[in-house]
XYZ file of C-alpha atoms in Angstrom:
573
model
C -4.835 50.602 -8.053
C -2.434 47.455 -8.344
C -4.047 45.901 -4.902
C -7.229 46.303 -6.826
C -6.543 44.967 -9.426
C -5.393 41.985 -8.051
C -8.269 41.953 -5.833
C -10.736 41.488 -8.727
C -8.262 38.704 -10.034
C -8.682 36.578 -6.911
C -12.364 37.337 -6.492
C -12.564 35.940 -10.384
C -9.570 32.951 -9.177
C -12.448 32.471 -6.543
C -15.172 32.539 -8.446
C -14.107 30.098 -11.014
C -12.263 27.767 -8.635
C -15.451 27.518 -6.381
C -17.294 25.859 -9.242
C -15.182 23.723 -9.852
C -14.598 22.334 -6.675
C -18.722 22.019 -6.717
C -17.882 19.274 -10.300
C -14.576 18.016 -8.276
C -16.635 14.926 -7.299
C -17.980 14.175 -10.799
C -14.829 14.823 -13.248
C -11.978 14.389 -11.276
C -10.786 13.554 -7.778
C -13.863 11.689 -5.457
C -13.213 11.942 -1.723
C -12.260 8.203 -1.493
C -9.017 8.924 -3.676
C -8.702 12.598 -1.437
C -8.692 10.213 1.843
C -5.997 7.515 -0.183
C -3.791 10.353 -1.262
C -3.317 12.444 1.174
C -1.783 10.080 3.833
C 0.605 11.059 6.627
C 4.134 10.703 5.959
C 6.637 9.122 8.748
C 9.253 11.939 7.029
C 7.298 14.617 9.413
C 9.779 14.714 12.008
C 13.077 13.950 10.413
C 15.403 16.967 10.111
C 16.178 18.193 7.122
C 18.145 20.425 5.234
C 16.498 23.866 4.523
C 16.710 26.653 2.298
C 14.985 29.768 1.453
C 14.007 31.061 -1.661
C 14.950 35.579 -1.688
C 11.503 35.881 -4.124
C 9.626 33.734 -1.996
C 7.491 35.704 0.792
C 8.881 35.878 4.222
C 8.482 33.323 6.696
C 9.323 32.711 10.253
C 11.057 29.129 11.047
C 7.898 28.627 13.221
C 5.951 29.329 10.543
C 8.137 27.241 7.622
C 8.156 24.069 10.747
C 4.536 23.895 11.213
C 4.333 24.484 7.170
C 6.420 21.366 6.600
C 4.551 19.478 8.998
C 1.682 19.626 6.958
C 2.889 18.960 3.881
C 4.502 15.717 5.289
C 1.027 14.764 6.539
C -1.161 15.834 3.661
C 0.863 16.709 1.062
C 4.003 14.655 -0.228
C 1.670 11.053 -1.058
C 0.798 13.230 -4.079
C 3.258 16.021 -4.591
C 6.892 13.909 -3.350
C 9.203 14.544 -1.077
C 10.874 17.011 -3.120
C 7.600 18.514 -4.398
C 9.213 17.593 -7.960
C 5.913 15.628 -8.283
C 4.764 12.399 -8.286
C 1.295 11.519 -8.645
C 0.596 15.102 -8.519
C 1.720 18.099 -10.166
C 5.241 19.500 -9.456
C 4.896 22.419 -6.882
C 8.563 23.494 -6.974
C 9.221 27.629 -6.432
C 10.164 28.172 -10.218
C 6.548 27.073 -10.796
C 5.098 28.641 -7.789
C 6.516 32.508 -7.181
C 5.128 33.517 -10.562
C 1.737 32.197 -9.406
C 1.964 34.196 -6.143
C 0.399 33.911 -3.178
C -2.732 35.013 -3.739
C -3.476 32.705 -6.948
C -1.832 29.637 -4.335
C -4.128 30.091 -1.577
C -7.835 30.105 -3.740
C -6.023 26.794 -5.410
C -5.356 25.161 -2.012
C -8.670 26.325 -0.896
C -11.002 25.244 -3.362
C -9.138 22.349 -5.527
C -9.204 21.645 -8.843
C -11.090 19.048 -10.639
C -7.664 17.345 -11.796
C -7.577 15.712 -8.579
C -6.427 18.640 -5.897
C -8.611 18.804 -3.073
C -10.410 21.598 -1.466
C -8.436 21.703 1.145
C -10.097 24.825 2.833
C -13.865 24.634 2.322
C -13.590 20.657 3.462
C -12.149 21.863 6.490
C -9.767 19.944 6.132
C -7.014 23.257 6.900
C -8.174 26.740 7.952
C -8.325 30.047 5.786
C -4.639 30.686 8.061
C -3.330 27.136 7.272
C -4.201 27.647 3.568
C -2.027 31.099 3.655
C 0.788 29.506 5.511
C 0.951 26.640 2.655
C 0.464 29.005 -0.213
C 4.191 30.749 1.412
C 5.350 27.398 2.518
C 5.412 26.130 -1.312
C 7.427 29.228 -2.722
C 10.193 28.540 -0.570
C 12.882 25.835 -1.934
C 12.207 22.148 -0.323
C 13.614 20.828 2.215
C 15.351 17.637 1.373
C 15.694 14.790 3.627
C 18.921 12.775 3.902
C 20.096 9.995 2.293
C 20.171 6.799 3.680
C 23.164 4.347 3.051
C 25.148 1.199 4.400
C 26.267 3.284 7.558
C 23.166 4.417 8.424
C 21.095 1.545 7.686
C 23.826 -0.735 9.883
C 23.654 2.466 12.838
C 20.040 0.564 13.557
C 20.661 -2.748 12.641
C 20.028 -4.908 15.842
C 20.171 -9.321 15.821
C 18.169 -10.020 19.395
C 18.822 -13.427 19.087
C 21.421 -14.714 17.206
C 20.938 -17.666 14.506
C 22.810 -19.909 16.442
C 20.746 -19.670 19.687
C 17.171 -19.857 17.899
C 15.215 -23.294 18.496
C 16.497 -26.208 16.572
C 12.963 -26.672 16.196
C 9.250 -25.301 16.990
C 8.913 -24.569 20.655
C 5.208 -23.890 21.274
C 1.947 -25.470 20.585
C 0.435 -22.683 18.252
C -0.876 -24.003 14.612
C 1.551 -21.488 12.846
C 0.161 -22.074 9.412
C -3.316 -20.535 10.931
C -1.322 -17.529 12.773
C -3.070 -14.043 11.322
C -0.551 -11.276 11.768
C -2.410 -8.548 11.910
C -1.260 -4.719 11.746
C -2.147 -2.443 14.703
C -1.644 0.937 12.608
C -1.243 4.006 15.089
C 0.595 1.717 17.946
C 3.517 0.785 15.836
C 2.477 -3.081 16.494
C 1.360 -6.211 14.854
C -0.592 -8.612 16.815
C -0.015 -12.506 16.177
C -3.808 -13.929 16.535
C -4.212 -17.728 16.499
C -6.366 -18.662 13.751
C -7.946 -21.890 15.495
C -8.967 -20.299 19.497
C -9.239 -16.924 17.720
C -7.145 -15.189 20.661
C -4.275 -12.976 20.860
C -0.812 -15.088 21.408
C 1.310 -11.934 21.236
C 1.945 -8.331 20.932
C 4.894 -7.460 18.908
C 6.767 -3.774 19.054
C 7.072 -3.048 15.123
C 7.585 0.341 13.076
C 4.964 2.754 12.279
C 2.025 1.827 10.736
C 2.918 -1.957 9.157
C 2.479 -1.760 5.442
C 2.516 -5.239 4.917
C 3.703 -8.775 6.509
C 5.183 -11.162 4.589
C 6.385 -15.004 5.150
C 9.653 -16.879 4.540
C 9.724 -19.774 2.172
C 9.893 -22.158 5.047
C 6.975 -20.507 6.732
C 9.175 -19.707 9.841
C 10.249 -16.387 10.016
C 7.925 -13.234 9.461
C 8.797 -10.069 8.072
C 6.781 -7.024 8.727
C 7.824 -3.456 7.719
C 6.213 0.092 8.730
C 5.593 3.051 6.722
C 8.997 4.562 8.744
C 11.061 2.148 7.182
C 11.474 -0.566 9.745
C 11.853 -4.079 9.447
C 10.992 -6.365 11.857
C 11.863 -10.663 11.628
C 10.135 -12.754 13.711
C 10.454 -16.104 14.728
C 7.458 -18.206 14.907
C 8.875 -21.147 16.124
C 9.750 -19.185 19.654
C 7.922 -20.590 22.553
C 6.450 -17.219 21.927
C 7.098 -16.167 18.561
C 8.522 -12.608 18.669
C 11.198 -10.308 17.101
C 15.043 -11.835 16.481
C 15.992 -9.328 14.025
C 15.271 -5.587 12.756
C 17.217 -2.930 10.578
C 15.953 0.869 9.303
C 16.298 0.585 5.550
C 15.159 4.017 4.815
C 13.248 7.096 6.685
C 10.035 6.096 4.516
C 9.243 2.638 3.401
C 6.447 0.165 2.073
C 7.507 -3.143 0.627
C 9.430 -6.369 2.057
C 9.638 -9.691 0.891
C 12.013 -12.706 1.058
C 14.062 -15.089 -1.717
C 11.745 -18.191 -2.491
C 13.273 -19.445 -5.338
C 14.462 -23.491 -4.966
C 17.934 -23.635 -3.456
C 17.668 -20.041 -1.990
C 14.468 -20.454 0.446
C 15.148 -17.868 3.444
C 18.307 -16.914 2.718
C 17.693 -13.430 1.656
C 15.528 -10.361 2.506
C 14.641 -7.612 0.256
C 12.544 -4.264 0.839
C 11.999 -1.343 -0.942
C 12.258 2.473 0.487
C 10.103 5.802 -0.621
C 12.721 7.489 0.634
C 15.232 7.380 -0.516
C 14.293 5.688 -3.641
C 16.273 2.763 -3.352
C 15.857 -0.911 -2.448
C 18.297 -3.170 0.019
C 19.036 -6.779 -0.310
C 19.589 -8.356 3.118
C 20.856 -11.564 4.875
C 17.558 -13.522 5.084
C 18.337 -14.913 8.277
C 19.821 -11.454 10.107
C 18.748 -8.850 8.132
C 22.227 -7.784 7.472
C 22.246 -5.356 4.580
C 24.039 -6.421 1.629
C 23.231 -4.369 -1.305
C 21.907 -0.836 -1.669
C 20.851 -0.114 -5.086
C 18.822 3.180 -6.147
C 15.665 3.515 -8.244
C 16.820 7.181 -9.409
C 16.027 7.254 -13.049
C 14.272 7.623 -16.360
C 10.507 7.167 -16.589
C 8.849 4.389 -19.017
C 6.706 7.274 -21.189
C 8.004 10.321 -21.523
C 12.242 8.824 -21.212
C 12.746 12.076 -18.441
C 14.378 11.704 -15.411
C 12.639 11.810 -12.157
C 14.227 12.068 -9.008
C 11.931 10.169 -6.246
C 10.666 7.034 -7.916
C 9.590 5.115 -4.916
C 9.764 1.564 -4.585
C 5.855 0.420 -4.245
C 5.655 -3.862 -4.187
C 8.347 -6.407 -4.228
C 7.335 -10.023 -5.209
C 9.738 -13.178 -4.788
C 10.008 -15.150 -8.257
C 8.966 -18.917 -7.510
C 10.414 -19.260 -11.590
C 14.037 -17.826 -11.675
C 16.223 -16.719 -8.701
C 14.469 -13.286 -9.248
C 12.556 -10.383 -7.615
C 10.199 -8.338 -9.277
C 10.948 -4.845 -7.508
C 8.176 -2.732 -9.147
C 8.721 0.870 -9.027
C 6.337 3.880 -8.535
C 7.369 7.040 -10.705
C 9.238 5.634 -13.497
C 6.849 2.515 -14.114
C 9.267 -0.100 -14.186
C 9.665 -3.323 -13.058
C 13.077 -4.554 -12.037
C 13.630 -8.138 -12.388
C 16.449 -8.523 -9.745
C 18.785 -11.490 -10.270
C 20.005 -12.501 -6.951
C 22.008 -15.345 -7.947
C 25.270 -13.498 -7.691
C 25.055 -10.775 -5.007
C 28.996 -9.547 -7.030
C 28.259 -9.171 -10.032
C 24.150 -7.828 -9.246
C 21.932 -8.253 -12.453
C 19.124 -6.322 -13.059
C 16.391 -6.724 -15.759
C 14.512 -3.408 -16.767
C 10.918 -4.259 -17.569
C 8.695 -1.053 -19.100
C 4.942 -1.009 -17.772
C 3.362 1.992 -16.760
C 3.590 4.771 -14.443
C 2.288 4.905 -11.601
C 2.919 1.372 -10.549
C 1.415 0.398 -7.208
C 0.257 -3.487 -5.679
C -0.339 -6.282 -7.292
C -0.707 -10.047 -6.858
C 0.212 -13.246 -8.925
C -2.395 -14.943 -11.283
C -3.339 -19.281 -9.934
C -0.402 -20.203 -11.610
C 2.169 -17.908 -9.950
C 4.078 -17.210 -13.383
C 2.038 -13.923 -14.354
C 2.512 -11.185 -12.134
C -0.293 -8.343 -11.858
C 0.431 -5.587 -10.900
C -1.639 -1.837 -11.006
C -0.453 1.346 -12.914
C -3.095 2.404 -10.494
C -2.862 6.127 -12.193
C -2.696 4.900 -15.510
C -5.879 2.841 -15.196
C -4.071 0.101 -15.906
C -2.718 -3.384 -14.811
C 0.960 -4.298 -16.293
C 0.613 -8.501 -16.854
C 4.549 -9.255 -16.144
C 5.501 -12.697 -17.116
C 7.965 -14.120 -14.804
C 9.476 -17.252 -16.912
C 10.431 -14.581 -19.603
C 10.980 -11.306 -17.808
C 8.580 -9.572 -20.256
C 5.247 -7.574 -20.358
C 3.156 -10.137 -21.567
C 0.025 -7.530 -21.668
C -0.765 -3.742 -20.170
C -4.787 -4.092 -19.654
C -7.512 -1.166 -19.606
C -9.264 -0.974 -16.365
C -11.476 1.126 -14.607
C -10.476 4.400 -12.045
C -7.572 4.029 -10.171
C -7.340 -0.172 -9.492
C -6.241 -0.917 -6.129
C -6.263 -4.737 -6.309
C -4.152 -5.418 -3.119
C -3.017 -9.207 -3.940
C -5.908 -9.095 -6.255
C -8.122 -12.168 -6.386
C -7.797 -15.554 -8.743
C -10.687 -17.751 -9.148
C -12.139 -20.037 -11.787
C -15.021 -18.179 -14.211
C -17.664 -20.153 -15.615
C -17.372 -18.784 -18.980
C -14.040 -17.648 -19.317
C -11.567 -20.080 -17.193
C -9.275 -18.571 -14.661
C -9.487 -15.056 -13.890
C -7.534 -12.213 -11.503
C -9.863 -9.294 -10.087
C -9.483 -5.815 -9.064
C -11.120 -3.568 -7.310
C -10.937 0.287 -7.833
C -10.389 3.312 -5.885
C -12.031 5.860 -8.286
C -15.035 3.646 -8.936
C -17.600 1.129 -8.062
C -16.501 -1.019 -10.617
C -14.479 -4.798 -10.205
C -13.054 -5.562 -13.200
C -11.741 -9.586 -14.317
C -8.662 -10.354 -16.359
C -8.467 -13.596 -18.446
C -5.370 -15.739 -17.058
C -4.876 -18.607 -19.033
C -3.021 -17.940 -22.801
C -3.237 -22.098 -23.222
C -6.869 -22.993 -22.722
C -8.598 -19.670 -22.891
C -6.085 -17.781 -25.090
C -8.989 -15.455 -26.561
C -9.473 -14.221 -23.377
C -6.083 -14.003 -21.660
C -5.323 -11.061 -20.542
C -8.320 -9.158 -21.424
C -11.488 -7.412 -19.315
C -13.670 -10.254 -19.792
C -15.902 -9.235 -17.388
C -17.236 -5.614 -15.570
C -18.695 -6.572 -12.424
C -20.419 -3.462 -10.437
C -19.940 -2.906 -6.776
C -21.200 -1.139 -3.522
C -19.059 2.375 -5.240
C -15.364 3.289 -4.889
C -13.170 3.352 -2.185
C -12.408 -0.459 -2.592
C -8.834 -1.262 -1.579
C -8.816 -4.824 -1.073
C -10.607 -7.835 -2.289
C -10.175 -11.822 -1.794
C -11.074 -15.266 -3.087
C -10.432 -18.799 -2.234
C -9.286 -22.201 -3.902
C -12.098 -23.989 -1.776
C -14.555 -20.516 -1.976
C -17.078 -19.790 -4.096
C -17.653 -16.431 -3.297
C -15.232 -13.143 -4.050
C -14.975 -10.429 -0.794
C -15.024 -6.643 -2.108
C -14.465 -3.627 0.496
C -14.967 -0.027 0.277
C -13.028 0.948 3.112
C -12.423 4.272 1.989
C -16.300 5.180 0.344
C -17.769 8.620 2.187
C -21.169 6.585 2.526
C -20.577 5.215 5.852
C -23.160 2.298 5.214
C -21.004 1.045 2.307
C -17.473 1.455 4.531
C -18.835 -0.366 7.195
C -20.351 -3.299 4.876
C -18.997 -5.748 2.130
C -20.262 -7.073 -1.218
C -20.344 -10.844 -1.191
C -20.255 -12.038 -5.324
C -21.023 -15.492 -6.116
C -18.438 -16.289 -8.402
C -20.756 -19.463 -10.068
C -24.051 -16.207 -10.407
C -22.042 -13.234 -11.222
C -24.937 -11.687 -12.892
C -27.201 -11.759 -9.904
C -24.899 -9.446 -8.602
C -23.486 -9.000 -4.660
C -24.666 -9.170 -1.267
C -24.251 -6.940 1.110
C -22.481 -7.978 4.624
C -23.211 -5.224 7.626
C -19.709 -6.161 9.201
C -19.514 -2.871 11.228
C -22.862 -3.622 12.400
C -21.832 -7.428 13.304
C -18.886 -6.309 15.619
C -21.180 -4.742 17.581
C -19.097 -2.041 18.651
C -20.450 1.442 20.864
C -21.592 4.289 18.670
C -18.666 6.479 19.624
C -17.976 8.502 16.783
C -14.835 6.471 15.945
C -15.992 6.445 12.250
C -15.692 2.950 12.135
C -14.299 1.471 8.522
C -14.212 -2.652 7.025
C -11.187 -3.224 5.102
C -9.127 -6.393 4.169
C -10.794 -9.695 3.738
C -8.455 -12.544 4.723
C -9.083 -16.148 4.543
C -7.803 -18.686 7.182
C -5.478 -21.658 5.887
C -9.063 -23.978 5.292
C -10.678 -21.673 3.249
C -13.941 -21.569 5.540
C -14.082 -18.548 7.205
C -12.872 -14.673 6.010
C -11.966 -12.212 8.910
C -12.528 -8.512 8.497
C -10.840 -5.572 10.351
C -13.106 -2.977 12.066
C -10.583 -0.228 11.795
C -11.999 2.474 14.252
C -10.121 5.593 15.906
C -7.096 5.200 17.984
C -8.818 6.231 20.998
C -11.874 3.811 20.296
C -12.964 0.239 20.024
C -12.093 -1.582 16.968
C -12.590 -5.247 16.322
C -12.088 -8.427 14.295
C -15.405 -9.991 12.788
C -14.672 -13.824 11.287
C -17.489 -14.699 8.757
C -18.648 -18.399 7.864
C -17.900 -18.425 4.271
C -20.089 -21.016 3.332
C -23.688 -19.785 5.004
C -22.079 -15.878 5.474
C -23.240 -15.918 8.673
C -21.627 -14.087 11.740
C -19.079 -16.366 13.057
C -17.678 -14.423 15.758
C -16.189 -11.321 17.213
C -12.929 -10.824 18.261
C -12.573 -7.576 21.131
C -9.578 -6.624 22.846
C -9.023 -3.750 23.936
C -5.301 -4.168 22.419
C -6.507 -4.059 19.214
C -5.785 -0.556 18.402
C -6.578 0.438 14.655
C -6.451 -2.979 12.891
C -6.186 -3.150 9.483
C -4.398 -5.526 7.701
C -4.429 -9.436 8.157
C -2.051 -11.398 6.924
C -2.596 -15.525 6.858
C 0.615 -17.419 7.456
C -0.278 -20.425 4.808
C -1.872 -17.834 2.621
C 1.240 -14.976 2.433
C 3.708 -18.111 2.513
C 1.985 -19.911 -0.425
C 0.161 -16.803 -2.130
C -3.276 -17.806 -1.907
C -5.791 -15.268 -3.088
């Protein structure tokens, strides 16, 4: 009778679930912010400590291994590392047991409209996967270790010493014009002169480069990988390639370097996932100084979370300062480095869940995206304050965000959106447009969501919006060109993917990240295909948007991001 009744209860858990997975699309999650989510984490492999839970159902450590695997790869973007919750719901056992297994598995299966997929009927796992994860998540967590001083210092390697580096720049390379570009599933960035448009190295980095960033100088870049690796290079090597590198945690995102006057390269920071912490470093070494954790209280609800991850880091050009903006909590830390004894650290409340950002023209405003809030936090630099929190649309994944001069409203920042096709345009300037700083001033509508990066120029007239992520596989592979002087005539569509002129190999070929060179005339785009297909750079004339020309190698494994020397070094965007 009792295997009945619970038998009817899943067929009506079915039932219900199943239609609303069908509305998933329309009221909560769309598969753009599925495919953004549920990215794999570089904690997959590390050992862990493990416990089981008596109440929990039995499982074999075959079955709790290949369980943990996929929640490392699917799972933990949304959930955490300690399944405590992050962006998604907390999925800890004294939540789980009482739903049992049999409630667990339709609610893996189908999704919810709050923003779970359906993991099952998108084939994403199969009907035994789904079982194994319903088990899997009744059992206590497995947590990861810490990762301190010792451990960062067991990996820290100097290849070339400061002393033996070139006096001064060895090669013939325009370094300014350098693009370092990420090569996501070899654990590489390749160094691509801007000027001949050819490959001048291959560099060995960590997993999956997050981002590059540029010293003060514009000598030395720093790249770091979604495993928590930090790579400095030298540019001025007769070929530029690493002198430094250091593990700062087992998961990672964010670097950056001091650029303050008086302070230019001397120090290093990045920020860790896991463990949620950031490190302070020797800027010319990568020597770790400081460790300090991002454990805390979050901005809304004043409870304490235990993951906060660090997201973006952003050098103050204002104040010997960086702005170490936090995921969970939805803080920013304004990080005085002036005294690395006596560390002092400014506590700045936006909102949660803070994400990327990029400075407005005048590099005193920082904007940065509460991108599950639906809001950008407008943090003013000269003052450490929140100068505004702005309404946007679904989800705003501005990368660096674009700045550029409106013909109504004066200078603006845009973002793009992951949950819709919208771009929306903050007012910049409190002095000459002060009834429209920091305001929407302007809606624009795009190609649909998916968009994770967009660009502008000083010497452009035209704003770049992707939609790398979009289902539509005419809209990933193509870009919305906006004139930025005829923003009501709307955008023009770019077929980049068909440009590169790449085989039809089923390598479901994606556009994502405009990047400008140093002269503002042309914009490269990555075609980001699979790892065991051909991908390619297209550069773009930005004045006629004409096909420029095609960059093919067959080293360029899954590019995706582009990073500009002049542009990272000066913040142009």
């Amino acid at each position: 009778m009792k295997n009945l009744q619970l038998k009817s209860v899943s067929a009506v858990l079915l039932t219900t679930l199943a239609l609303a997975a069908s509305a998933q699309e329309q009221k909560g999650v769309t598969p753009a912010e599925q495919n953004y989510q549920a990215g794999t984490s570089p904690l997959t492999t590390v050992p862990m400590v493990q416990s089981t839970n008596p109440k929990a159902p039995p499982m074999t450590q075959t079955e709790f291994d290949a369980a943990r695997k996929i929640y490392f790869e699917r799972c933990a973007g949304c959930h955490g590392v300690l399944r405590k919750g992050a962006t998604g719901k907390p999925l800890t056992p004294d939540l789980t047991v009482a739903k049992g297994t049999d409630y667990l598995k339709v609610f893996i299966a189908y999704g919810s409209p709050a923003g779970m997929p359906n993991w099952q009927t998108s084939g994403e796992l199969t009907e035994a996967q789904v079982d194994l994860m319903a088990r899997y998540i009744q059992h206590d967590a497995p947590q990861p270790p810490e990762w301190g001083l010792a451990d960062m210092k067991g990996t820290w390697k100097v290849m070339v010493a400061p002393a033996d580096r070139p006096k001064k720049k060895m090669n013939s390379f325009n370094i300014s014009n350098i693009f370092s570009t990420t090569l996501r599933d070899t654990g590489e960035v390749a160094l691509i002169d801007g000027d001949s448009k050819q490959i001048i190295s291959i560099i060995k980095t960590g997993y999956a480069v997050h981002i590059s960033r540029v010293s003060a100088s514009g000598r030395y870049l720093f790249v770091i990988g979604r495993d928590g690796r930090v790579n400095m290079i030298d540019l001025w090597m007769e070929t530029p390639t690493n002198v430094a590198e250091i593990r700062i945690g087992l998961e990672a995102r964010s670097v950056e370097t001091s650029k303050f006057k008086g302070y230019e390269d001397k120090l290093a920071i990045a920020g860790a996932y896991w463990p949620p912490q950031f490190v302070i470093m020797n800027g010319d070494t990568l020597e770790p100084l400081k460790i300090v954790a991002t454990r805390g209280m979050t901005v809304d609800t004043q409870e304490y979370h235990p993951e906060p991850r660090v997201a973006s880091i952003v050098a103050s050009l204002h104040k010997p300062e960086f702005i170490v903006n936090v995921k969970e909590t939805g803080k920013s830390l304004m990080v005085d480095y002036s005294n690395m004894k006596s560390l002092k650290v400014t506590e700045v409340g936006v909102a949660r869940y803070l994400h990327d950002g990029g400075w407005d023209s005048t590099k005193r405003y920082f904007m940065v995206a509460a991108n599950q809030s639906n809001k950008i936090g407008v943090i003013d630099s000269k003052t450490d304050t929140v100068a505004a929190v702005v309404d946007v649309g679904k989800i705003p994944h501005p990368g660096r965000g674009a700045n550029f001069k409106h013909p109504k409203f004066g200078p603006v920042w845009a973002t793009g959106h992951l949950g819709d096709e919208t771009v929306s345009l903050i007012g910049t300037d409190p002095v000459k447009h002060k009834q429209h700083a920091f305001k929407v001033v302007q809606t624009l509508k795009g190609q649909g969501g998916g968009s994770l990066f967009l660009k502008s120029h000083p010497k452009s007239k035209h704003l770049y919006v992707d939609t790398t992520l979009n289902p539509d596989a005419a809209l990933s592979q193509s870009i919305a060109v906006y004139d930025i002087n005829d923003l009501d005539k709307g955008y023009k569509v770019l077929p980049i993917g068909e440009w590169a002129g790449l085989p039809d190999d089923g390598g479901g070929k994606r556009v994502v990240q405009p990047e400008y060179n140093k002269a503002g005339d042309e914009v490269w785009f990555s075609v980001w295909s699979a790892k065991d297909k051909a991908s390619a750079i297209v550069v773009v004339d930005d004045k006629t948007l004409k096909l420029k020309s095609v960059i093919k190698d067959p080293r360029l494994i899954t590019p995706t991001g582009k990073f500009n020397v002049n542009n990272t070094q000066h913040d142009v965007y």
